[in-house]
mmCIF file of C-alpha atoms (C1' of nucleotides) in Angstrom:
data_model
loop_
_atom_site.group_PDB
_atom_site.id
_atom_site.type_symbol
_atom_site.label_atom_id
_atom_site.label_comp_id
_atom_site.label_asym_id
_atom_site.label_seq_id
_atom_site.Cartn_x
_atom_site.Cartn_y
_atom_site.Cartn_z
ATOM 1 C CA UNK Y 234 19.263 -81.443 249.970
ATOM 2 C CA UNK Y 235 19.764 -81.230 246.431
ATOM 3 C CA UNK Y 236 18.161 -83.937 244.287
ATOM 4 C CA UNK Y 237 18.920 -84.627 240.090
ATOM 5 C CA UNK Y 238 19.176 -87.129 237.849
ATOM 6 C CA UNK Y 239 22.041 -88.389 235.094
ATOM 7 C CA UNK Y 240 22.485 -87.501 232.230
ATOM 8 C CA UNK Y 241 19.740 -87.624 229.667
ATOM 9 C CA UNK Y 242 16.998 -85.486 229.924
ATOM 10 C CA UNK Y 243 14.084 -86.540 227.967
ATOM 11 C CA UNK Y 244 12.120 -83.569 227.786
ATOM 12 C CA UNK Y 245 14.306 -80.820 226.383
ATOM 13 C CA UNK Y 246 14.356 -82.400 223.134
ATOM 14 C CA UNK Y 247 18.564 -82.627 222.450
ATOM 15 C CA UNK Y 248 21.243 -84.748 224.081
ATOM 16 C CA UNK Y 249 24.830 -83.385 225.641
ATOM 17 C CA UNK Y 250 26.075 -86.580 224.374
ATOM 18 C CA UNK Y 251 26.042 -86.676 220.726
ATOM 19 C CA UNK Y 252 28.489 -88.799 218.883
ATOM 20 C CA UNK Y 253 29.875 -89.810 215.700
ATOM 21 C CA UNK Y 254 32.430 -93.070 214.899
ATOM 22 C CA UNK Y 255 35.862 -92.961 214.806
ATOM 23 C CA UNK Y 256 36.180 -93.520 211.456
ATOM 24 C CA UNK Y 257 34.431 -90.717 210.498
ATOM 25 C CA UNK Y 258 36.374 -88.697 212.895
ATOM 26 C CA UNK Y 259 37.850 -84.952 212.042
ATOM 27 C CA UNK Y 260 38.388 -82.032 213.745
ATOM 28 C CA UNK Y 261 35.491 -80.439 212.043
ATOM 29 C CA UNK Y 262 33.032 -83.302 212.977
ATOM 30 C CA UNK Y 263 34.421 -82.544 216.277
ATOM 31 C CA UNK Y 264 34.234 -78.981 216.677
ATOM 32 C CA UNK Y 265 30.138 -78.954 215.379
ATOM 33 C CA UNK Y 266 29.457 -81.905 217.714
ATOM 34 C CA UNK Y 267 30.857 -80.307 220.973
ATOM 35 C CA UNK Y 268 28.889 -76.828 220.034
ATOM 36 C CA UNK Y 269 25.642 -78.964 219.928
ATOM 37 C CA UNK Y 270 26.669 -80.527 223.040
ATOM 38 C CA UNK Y 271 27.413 -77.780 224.909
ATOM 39 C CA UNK Y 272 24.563 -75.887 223.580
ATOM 40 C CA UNK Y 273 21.990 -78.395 224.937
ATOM 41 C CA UNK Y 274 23.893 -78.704 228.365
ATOM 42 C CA UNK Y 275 23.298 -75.184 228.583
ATOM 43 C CA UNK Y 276 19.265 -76.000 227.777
ATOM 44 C CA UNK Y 277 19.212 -78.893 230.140
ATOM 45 C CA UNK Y 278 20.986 -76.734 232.814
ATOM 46 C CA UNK Y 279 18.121 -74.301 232.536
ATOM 47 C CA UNK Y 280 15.044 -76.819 232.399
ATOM 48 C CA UNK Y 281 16.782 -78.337 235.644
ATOM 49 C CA UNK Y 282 16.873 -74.896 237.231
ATOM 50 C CA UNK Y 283 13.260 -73.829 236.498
ATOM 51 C CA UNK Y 284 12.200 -77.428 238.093
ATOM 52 C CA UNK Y 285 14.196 -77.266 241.235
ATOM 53 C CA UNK Y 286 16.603 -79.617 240.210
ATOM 54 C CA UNK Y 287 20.361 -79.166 241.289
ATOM 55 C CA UNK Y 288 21.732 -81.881 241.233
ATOM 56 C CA UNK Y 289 22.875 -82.916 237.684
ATOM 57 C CA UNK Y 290 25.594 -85.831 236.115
ATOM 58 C CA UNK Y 291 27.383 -84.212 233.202
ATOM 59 C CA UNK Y 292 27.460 -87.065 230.521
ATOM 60 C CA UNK Y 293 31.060 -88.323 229.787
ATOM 61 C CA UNK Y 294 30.294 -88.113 225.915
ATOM 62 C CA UNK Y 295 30.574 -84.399 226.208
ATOM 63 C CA UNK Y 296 33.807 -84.271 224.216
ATOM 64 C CA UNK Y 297 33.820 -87.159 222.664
ATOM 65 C CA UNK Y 298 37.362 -88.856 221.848
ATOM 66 C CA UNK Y 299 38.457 -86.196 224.344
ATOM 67 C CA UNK Y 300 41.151 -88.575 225.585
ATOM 68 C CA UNK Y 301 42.195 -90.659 222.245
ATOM 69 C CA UNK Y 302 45.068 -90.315 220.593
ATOM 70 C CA UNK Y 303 43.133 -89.343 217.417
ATOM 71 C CA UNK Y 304 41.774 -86.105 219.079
ATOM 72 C CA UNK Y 305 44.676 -83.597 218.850
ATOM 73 C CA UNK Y 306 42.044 -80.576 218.137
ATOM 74 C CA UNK Y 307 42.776 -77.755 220.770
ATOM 75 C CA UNK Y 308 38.469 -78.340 221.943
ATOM 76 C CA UNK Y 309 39.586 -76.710 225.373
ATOM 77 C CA UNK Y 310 40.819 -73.373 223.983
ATOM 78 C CA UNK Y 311 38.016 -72.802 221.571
ATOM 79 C CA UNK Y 312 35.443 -73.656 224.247
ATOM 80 C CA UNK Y 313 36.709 -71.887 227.199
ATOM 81 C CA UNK Y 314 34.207 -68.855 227.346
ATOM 82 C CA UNK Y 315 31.618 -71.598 226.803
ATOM 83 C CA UNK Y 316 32.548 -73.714 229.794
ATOM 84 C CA UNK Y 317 33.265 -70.439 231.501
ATOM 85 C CA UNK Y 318 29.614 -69.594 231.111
ATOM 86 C CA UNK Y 319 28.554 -73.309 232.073
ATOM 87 C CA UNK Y 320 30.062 -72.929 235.181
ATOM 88 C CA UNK Y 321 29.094 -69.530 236.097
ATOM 89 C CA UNK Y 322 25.150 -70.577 235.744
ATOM 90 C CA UNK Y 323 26.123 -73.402 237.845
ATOM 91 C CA UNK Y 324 27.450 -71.541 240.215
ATOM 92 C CA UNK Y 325 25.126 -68.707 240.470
ATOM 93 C CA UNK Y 326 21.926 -71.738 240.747
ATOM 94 C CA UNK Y 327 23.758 -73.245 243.345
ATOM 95 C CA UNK Y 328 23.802 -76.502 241.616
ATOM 96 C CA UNK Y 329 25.740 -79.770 242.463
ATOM 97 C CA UNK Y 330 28.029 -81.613 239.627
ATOM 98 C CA UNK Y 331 29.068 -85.104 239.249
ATOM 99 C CA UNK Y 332 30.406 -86.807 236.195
ATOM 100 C CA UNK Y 333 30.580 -90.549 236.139
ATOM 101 C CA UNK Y 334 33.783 -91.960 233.277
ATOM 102 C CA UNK Y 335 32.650 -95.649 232.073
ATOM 103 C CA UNK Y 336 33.091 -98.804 232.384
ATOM 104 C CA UNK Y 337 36.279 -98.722 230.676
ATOM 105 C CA UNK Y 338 38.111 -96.858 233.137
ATOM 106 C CA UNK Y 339 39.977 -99.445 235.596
ATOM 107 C CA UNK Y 340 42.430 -97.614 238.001
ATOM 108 C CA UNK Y 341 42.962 -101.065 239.541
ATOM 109 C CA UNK Y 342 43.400 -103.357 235.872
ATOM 110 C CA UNK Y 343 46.745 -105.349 235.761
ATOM 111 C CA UNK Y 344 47.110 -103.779 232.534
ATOM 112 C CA UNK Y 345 48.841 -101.157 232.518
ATOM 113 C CA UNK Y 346 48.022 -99.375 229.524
ATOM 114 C CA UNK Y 347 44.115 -99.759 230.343
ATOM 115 C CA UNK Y 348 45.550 -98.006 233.391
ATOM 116 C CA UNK Y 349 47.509 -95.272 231.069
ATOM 117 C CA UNK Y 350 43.771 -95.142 229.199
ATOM 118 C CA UNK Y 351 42.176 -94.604 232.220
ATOM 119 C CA UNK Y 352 44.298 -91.855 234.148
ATOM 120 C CA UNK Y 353 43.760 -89.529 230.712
ATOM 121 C CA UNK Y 354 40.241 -90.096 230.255
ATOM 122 C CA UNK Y 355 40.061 -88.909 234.579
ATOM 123 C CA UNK Y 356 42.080 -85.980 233.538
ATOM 124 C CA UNK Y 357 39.944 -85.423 230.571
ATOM 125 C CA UNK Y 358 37.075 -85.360 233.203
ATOM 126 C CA UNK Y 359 38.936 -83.556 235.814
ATOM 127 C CA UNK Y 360 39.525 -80.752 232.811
ATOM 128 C CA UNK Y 361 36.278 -80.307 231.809
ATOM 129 C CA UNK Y 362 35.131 -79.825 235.593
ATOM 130 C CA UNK Y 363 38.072 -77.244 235.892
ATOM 131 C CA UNK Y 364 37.020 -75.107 232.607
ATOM 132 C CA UNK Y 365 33.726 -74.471 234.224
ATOM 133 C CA UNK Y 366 36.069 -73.347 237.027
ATOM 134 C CA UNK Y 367 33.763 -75.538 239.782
ATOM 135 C CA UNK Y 368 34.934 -76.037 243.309
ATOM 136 C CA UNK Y 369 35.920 -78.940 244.363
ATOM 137 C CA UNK Y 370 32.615 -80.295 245.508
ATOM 138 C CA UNK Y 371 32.176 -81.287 241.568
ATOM 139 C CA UNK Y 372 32.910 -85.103 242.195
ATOM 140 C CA UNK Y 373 33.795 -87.616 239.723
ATOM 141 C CA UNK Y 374 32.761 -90.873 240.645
ATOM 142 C CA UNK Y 375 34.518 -94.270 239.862
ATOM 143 C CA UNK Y 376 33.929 -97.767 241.008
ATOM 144 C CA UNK Y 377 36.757 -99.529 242.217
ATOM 145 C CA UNK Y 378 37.147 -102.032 239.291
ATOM 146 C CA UNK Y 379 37.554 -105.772 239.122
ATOM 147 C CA UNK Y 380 38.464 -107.796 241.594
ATOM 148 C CA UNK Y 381 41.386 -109.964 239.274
ATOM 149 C CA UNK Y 382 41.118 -112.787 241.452
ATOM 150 C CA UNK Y 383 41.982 -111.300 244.915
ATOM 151 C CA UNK Y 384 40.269 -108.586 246.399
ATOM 152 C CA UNK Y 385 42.988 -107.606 248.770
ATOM 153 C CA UNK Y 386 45.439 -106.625 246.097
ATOM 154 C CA UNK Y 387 42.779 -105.451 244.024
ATOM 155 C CA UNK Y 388 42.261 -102.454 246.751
ATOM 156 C CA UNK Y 389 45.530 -101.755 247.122
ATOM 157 C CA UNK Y 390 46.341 -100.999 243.302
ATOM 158 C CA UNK Y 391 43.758 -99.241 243.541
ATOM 159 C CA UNK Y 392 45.079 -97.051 246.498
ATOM 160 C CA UNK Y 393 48.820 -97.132 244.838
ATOM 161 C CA UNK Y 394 47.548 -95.593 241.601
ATOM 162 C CA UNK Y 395 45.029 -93.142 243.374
ATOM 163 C CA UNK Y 396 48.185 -91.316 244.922
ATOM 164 C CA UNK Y 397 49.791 -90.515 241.988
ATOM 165 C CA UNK Y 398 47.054 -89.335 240.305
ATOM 166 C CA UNK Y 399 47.636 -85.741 239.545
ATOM 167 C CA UNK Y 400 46.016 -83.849 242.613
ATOM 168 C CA UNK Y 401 43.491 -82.458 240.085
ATOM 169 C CA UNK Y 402 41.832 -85.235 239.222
ATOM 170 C CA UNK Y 403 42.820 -86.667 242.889
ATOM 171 C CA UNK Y 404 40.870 -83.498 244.717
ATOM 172 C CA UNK Y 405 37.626 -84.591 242.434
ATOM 173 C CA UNK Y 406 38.010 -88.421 242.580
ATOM 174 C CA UNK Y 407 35.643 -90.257 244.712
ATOM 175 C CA UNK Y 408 34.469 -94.246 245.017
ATOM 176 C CA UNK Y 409 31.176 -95.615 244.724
ATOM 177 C CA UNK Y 410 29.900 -98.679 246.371
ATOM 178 C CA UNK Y 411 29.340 -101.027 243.187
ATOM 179 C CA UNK Y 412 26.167 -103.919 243.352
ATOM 180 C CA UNK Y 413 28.046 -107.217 243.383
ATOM 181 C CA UNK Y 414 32.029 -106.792 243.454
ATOM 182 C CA UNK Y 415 32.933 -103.978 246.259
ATOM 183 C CA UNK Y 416 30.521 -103.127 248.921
ATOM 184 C CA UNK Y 417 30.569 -100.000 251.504
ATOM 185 C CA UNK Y 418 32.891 -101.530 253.230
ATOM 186 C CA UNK Y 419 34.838 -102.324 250.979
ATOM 187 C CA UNK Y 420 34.922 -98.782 249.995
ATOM 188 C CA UNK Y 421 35.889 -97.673 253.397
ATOM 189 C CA UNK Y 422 38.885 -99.854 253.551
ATOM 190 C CA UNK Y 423 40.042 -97.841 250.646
ATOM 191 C CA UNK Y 424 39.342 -94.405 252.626
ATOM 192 C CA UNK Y 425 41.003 -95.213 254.873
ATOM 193 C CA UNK Y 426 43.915 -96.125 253.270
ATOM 194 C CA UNK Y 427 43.504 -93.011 250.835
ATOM 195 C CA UNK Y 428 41.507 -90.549 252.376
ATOM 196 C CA UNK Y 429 38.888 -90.595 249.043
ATOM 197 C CA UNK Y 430 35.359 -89.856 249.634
ATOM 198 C CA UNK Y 431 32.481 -92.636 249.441
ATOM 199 C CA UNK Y 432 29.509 -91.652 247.356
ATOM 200 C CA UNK Y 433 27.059 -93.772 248.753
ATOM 201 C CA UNK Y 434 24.918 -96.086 246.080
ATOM 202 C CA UNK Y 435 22.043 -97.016 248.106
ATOM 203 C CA UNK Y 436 20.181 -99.693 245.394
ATOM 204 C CA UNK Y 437 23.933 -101.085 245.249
ATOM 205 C CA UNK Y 438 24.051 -101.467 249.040
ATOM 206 C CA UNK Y 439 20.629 -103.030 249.120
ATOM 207 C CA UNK Y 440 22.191 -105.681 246.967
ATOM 208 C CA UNK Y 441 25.307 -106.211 248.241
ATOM 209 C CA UNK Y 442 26.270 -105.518 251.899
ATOM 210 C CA UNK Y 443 27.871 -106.536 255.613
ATOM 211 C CA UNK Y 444 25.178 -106.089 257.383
ATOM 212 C CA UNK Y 445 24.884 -102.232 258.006
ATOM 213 C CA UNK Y 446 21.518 -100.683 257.998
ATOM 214 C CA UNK Y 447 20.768 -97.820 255.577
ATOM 215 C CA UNK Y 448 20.908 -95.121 258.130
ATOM 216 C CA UNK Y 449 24.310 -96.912 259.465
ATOM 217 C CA UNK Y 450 25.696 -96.816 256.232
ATOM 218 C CA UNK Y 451 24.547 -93.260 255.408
ATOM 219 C CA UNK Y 452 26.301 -92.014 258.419
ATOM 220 C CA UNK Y 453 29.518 -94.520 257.330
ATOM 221 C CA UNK Y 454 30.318 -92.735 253.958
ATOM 222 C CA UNK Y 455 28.833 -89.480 255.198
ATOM 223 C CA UNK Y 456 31.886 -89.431 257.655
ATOM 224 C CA UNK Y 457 34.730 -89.603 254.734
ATOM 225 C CA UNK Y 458 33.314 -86.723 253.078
ATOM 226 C CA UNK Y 459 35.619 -83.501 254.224
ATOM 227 C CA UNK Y 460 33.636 -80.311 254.191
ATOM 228 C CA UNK Y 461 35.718 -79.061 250.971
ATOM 229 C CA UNK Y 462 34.385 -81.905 249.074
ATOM 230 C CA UNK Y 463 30.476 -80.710 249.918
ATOM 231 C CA UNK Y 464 28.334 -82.842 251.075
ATOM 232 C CA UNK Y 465 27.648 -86.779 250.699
ATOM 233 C CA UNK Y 466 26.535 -87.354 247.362
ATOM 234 C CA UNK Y 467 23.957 -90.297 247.240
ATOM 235 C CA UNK Y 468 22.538 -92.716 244.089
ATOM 236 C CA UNK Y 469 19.161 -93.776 244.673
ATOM 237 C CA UNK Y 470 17.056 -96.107 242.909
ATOM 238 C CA UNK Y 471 14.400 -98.841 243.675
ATOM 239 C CA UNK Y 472 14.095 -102.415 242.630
ATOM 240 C CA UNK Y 473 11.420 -102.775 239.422
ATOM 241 C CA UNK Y 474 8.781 -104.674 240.996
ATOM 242 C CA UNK Y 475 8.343 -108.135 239.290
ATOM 243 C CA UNK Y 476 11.500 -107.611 237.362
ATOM 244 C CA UNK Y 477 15.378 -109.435 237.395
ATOM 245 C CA UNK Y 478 17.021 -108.487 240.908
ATOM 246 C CA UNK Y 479 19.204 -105.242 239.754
ATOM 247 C CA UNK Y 480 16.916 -104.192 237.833
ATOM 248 C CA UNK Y 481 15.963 -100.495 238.127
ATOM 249 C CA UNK Y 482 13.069 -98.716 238.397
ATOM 250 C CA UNK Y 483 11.306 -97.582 235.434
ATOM 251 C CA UNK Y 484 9.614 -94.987 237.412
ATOM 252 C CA UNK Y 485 10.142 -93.522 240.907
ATOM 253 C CA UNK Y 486 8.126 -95.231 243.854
ATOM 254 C CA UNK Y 487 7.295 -92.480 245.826
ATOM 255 C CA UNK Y 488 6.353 -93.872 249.371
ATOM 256 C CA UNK Y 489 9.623 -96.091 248.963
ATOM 257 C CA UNK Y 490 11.777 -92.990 248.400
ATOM 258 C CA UNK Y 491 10.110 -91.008 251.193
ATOM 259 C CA UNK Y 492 11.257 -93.647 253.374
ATOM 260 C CA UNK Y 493 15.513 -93.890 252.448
ATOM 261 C CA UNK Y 494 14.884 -90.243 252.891
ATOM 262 C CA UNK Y 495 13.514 -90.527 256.582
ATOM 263 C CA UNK Y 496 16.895 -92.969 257.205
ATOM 264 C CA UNK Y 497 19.260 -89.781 256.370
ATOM 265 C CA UNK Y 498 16.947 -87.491 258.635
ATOM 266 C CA UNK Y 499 19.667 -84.938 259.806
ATOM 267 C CA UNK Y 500 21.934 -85.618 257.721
ATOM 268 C CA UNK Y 501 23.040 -83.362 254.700
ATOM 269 C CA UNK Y 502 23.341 -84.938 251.158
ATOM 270 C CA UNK Y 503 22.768 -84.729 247.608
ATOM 271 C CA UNK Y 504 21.080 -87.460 245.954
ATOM 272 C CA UNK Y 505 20.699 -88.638 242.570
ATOM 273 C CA UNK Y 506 18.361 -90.560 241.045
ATOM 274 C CA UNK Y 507 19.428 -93.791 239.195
ATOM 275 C CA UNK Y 508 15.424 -93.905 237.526
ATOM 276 C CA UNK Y 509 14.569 -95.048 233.930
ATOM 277 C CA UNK Y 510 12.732 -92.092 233.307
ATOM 278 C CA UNK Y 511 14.934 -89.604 234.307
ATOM 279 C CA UNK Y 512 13.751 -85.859 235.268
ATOM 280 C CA UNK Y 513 10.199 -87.019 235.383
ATOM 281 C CA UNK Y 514 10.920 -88.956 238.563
ATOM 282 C CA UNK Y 515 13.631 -86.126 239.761
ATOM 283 C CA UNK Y 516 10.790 -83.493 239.565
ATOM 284 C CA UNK Y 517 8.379 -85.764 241.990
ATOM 285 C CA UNK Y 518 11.084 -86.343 243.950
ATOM 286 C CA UNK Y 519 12.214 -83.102 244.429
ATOM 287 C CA UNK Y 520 8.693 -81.991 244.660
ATOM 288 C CA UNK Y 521 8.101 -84.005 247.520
ATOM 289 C CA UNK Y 522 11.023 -82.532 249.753
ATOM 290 C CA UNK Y 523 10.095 -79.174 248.992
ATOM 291 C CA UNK Y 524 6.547 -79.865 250.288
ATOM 292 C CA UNK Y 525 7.997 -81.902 253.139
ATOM 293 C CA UNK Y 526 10.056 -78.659 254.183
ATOM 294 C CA UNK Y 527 8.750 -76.582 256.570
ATOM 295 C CA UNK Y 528 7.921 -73.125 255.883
ATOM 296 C CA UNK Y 529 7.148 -74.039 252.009
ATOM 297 C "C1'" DA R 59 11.568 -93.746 206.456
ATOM 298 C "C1'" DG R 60 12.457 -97.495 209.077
ATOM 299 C "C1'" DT R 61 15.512 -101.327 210.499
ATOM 300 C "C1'" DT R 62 19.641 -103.241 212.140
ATOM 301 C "C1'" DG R 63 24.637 -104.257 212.860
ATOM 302 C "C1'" DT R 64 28.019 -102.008 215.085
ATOM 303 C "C1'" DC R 65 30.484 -98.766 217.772
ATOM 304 C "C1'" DA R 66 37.450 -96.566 221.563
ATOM 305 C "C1'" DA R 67 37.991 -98.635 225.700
ATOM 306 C "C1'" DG R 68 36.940 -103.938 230.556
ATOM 307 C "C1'" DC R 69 35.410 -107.043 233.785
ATOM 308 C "C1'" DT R 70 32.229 -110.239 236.129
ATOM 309 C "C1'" DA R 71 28.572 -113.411 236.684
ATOM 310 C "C1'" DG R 72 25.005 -115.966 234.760
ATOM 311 C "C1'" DT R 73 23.461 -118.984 231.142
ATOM 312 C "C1'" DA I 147 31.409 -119.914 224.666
ATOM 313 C "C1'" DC I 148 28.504 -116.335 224.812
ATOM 314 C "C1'" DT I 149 25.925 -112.399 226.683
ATOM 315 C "C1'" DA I 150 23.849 -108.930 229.862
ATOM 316 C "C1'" DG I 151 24.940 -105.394 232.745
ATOM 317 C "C1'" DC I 152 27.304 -101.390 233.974
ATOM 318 C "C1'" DT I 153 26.159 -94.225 234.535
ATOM 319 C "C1'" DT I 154 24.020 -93.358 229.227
ATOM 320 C "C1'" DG I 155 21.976 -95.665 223.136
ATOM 321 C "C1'" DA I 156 22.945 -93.687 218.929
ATOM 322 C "C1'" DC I 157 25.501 -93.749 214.457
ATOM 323 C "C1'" DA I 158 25.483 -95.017 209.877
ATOM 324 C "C1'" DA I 159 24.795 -98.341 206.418
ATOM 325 C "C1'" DC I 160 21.409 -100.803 204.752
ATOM 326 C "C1'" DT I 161 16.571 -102.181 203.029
#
DNA sequence: AGTTGTCAAGCTAGT
DNA sequence: ACTAGCTTGACAACT
């Protein structure tokens, strides 16, 4: 069990998500902003490593622009070695990847160019992923969008578009169980008519549901994860106490994530944690499982 | 130096 | 009609 965090780490002292507007874009603004970016992935990679944390969401702001028309700066090519390196370190730590595209991406919108938008910022994901020459256990994770008035059809543009996706953003593709609009099960209507993985949002579950217990539903999206795609990736987080339903944590409740924990006894996953203050939680939480481990 | 309006992109639910 | 929330605030113009 791998556990990490998204994102933003707020201890290194840089972010892998600098920006600047797109006003002020060129390709040299470009160029100096992806070097920083990479160069504090790299930093971040290594903090996580020396803290027993391999599980890690690469922010979508790495490139940024990556997939507007604006951006016609060859950022792959001059990067390459860099991502090359990335990936090797990743590999070598045996660390887990997810990346997670924004709310703007809509596989399932009756617009079709937010649809055109979307399928090149997934292949803009899907590239990145592939520079760094990860297997395809690297996920990217996508809710299934809005609901446009009926759910039904909603799913199944969903499912049209997903199949012609090309197969390498298809192979890294998976669905997440969102907190009011699609539940698990709505998620594993759509594997089964796709075949795409369910990561498995536990807070998300909590608040919207059929029914299932959390063990049940572990073992539900656990099952449409095939062995090439690794194992079930999880989001965890717990409810702020006192605060708006929804609301997450600002800090990790240990005795409440010891217990969703005992629910996937037996069962292998990768979870991340959805937390307010980031690595700080990861590092108890990944502290804890260690301890819990026999033989450490 | 500190504050604040605004930033590529969408949809839903709550007020 | 407007805004918060969503995986994540931060840029840049202004005082």
């Amino acid at each position: 069990m791998r556990i990490g965090y998204p994102c933003i780490n707020r201890s290194v002292g840089c972010t892998a998500s600098t920006t600047f507007r797109l006003a002020s874009y060129s390709s040299v603004r470009l160029e100096t902003c992806i070097r920083n970016n990479i160069s504090c992935l790299r930093k971040i990679l290594q903090f996580n490593a020396g803290n027993g944390l391999l599980f890690f969401r690469i922010p979508s702001g790495l490139v940024p622009f990556a997939s507007h028309p604006i951006c016609t700066y060859g950022w792959a090519g001059r990067f390459a070695k860099d991502f090359r390196e990335i990936g090797r370190y990743i590999r070598e730590n045996n660390m887990r990847i997810s990346m997670h595209p924004d709310q703007f991406v809509l596989l399932n919108s009756t617009d079709e160019e937010v649809v055109l938008r979307s399928v090149s910022e997934l292949k803009y994901h899907a590239k990145v992923l592939d520079l760094m020459r990860l297997g395809r256990d690297a996920k990217i994770q996508l809710h299934v969008g809005g609901v446009y008035g009926d759910k039904e059809s909603a799913l199944e543009r969903f499912a049209e578009r997903y199949a012609r996706l090309p197969r390498q953003v298809r192979k890294r593709l998976v669905v997440e169980n969102d907190g009011h609009l699609f539940s698990l099960s709505d998620c594993l209507k759509l594997h089964s008519l796709t075949g795409i993985p369910v990561l498995f949002d536990s807070f998300h579950h909590s608040l919207n549901n059929n029914g299932e217990s959390m063990r049940n539903a572990i073992l539900l999206a656990e099952a449409t994860w095939a062995v090439q795609d690794g194992p079930l990736m999880c989001d965890y987080s717990s409810q702020q106490r006192g605060a708006k339903r929804g609301t997450h944590a600002s800090t990790i409740n240990l005795p409440d994530f010891a217990a969703f924990v005992s629910q996937a006894k037996g069962i292998e996953l990768d979870i991340m944690l959805e937390i307010k203050d980031k690595e700080k939680s990861a590092i108890k939480a990944a502290r804890l499982i260690s301890e819990a481990k026999p033989g450490n």
